[in-house]
Tab-separated table of C-alpha atoms in Angstrom:
chain	number	residue	atom	x	y	z
A	248	MET	CA	5.445	20.621	32.664
A	249	LYS	CA	7.477	17.791	31.113
A	250	ILE	CA	4.510	15.458	31.396
A	251	VAL	CA	2.204	17.917	29.622
A	252	LEU	CA	4.748	18.453	26.856
A	253	SER	CA	5.211	14.692	26.495
A	254	LEU	CA	1.457	14.197	26.228
A	255	ILE	CA	1.151	16.899	23.575
A	256	VAL	CA	3.947	15.354	21.525
A	257	ALA	CA	2.393	11.893	21.882
A	258	VAL	CA	-1.022	13.171	20.754
A	259	LEU	CA	0.451	14.993	17.761
A	260	PHE	CA	2.471	11.943	16.782
A	261	THR	CA	-0.605	9.719	17.039
A	262	ILE	CA	-2.744	12.107	15.008
A	263	SER	CA	-0.125	12.475	12.279
A	264	GLY	CA	0.323	8.699	12.073
A	265	PHE	CA	-3.425	8.213	11.857
A	266	GLY	CA	-3.626	10.674	8.989
A	267	LEU	CA	-0.982	8.768	7.050
A	268	SER	CA	-2.748	5.478	7.585
A	269	VAL	CA	-6.066	6.849	6.416
A	270	SER	CA	-4.600	8.466	3.295
A	271	GLY	CA	-2.714	5.279	2.435
A	272	ALA	CA	-5.864	3.222	2.796
A	273	VAL	CA	-7.869	5.617	0.641
A	274	ASP	CA	-5.484	5.579	-2.309
A	275	GLY	CA	-3.489	2.387	-2.593
A	276	SER	CA	-2.060	3.523	-5.916
A	277	ASP	CA	0.482	5.586	-3.956
A	278	LEU	CA	1.671	2.393	-2.275
A	279	VAL	CA	1.874	0.594	-5.616
A	280	PHE	CA	3.946	3.434	-7.072
A	281	ALA	CA	6.221	3.447	-4.016
A	282	LYS	CA	6.612	-0.285	-3.406
A	283	CYS	CA	6.027	-2.151	-6.676
A	284	SER	CA	7.570	0.107	-9.287
A	285	GLY	CA	11.025	-0.326	-7.771
A	286	CYS	CA	11.240	-3.798	-9.310
A	287	HIS	CA	8.389	-3.933	-11.829
A	288	SER	CA	7.110	-1.899	-14.699
A	289	LEU	CA	3.677	-0.572	-13.771
A	290	LYS	CA	2.514	-1.945	-17.132
A	291	ARG	CA	3.142	-5.406	-15.724
A	292	VAL	CA	1.057	-4.643	-12.641
A	293	CYS	CA	-1.666	-3.018	-14.757
A	294	ARG	CA	-1.923	-6.068	-17.052
A	295	ALA	CA	-2.732	-8.231	-14.011
A	296	LEU	CA	-5.624	-6.024	-12.812
A	297	GLY	CA	-8.964	-7.805	-13.031
A	298	LYS	CA	-7.272	-11.183	-13.394
A	299	LYS	CA	-6.551	-11.829	-9.704
A	300	ASP	CA	-8.843	-11.778	-6.708
A	301	LEU	CA	-7.843	-10.598	-3.227
A	302	ALA	CA	-6.424	-13.980	-2.208
A	303	ALA	CA	-4.256	-14.147	-5.340
A	304	TRP	CA	-2.931	-10.596	-4.803
A	305	GLU	CA	-2.207	-11.368	-1.152
A	306	LYS	CA	-0.233	-14.453	-2.198
A	307	THR	CA	1.671	-12.518	-4.876
A	308	ASN	CA	2.446	-9.597	-2.592
A	309	GLN	CA	3.524	-11.868	0.259
A	310	ARG	CA	5.933	-13.555	-2.136
A	311	MET	CA	7.331	-10.124	-3.086
A	312	ALA	CA	7.807	-9.300	0.602
A	313	GLU	CA	9.635	-12.597	1.092
A	314	MET	CA	11.902	-11.686	-1.841
A	315	GLY	CA	12.991	-8.515	-0.065
A	316	MET	CA	10.395	-5.799	-0.611
A	317	THR	CA	10.514	-3.531	2.429
A	318	ILE	CA	6.889	-3.208	3.526
A	319	THR	CA	4.729	-3.202	6.630
A	320	ALA	CA	1.783	-5.532	7.137
A	321	ASP	CA	-0.638	-2.593	6.790
A	322	GLU	CA	0.984	-1.515	3.537
A	323	LEU	CA	0.854	-5.077	2.253
A	324	ASP	CA	-2.864	-5.247	3.022
A	325	GLY	CA	-3.421	-1.838	1.417
A	326	ILE	CA	-1.693	-2.848	-1.805
A	327	SER	CA	-3.518	-6.179	-1.992
A	328	ASN	CA	-6.918	-4.582	-1.404
A	329	TYR	CA	-6.231	-1.813	-3.880
A	330	LEU	CA	-5.067	-4.175	-6.632
A	331	ALA	CA	-7.939	-6.605	-6.054
A	332	ASN	CA	-10.467	-3.787	-6.534
A	333	ALA	CA	-8.730	-1.703	-9.214
A	334	LYS	CA	-10.327	-1.723	-12.650
A	335	PRO	CA	-8.103	-2.522	-15.629
A	336	GLY	CA	-7.269	0.636	-17.582
A	337	GLU	CA	-8.948	2.945	-15.063
A	338	SER	CA	-6.392	2.809	-12.285
A	339	PRO	CA	-3.879	5.675	-11.941
A	340	ILE	CA	-1.125	3.075	-12.205
A	341	CYS	CA	-2.265	2.276	-15.752
A	342	LYS	CA	-1.888	5.797	-17.068
């Protein structure tokens, strides 16, 4: 019985974690709000949209992580991808 219960808990935990990963990947603006706005005005982030490619955002975001931003590797990738593809003025972070 303990094994069955353990398996059920493990499956539910895995499914819930998967759901969070998918939602975070779909809308990186949530990550930007959560991780970047603690130190920066979102206007600053918005002004940089369209001016940096993926490699430039990865470099910038890695530097922020090295300066103390608490972030996972997946979140870092999600933010970089989101910012590299966000359109200036159209992103939710620009409103």
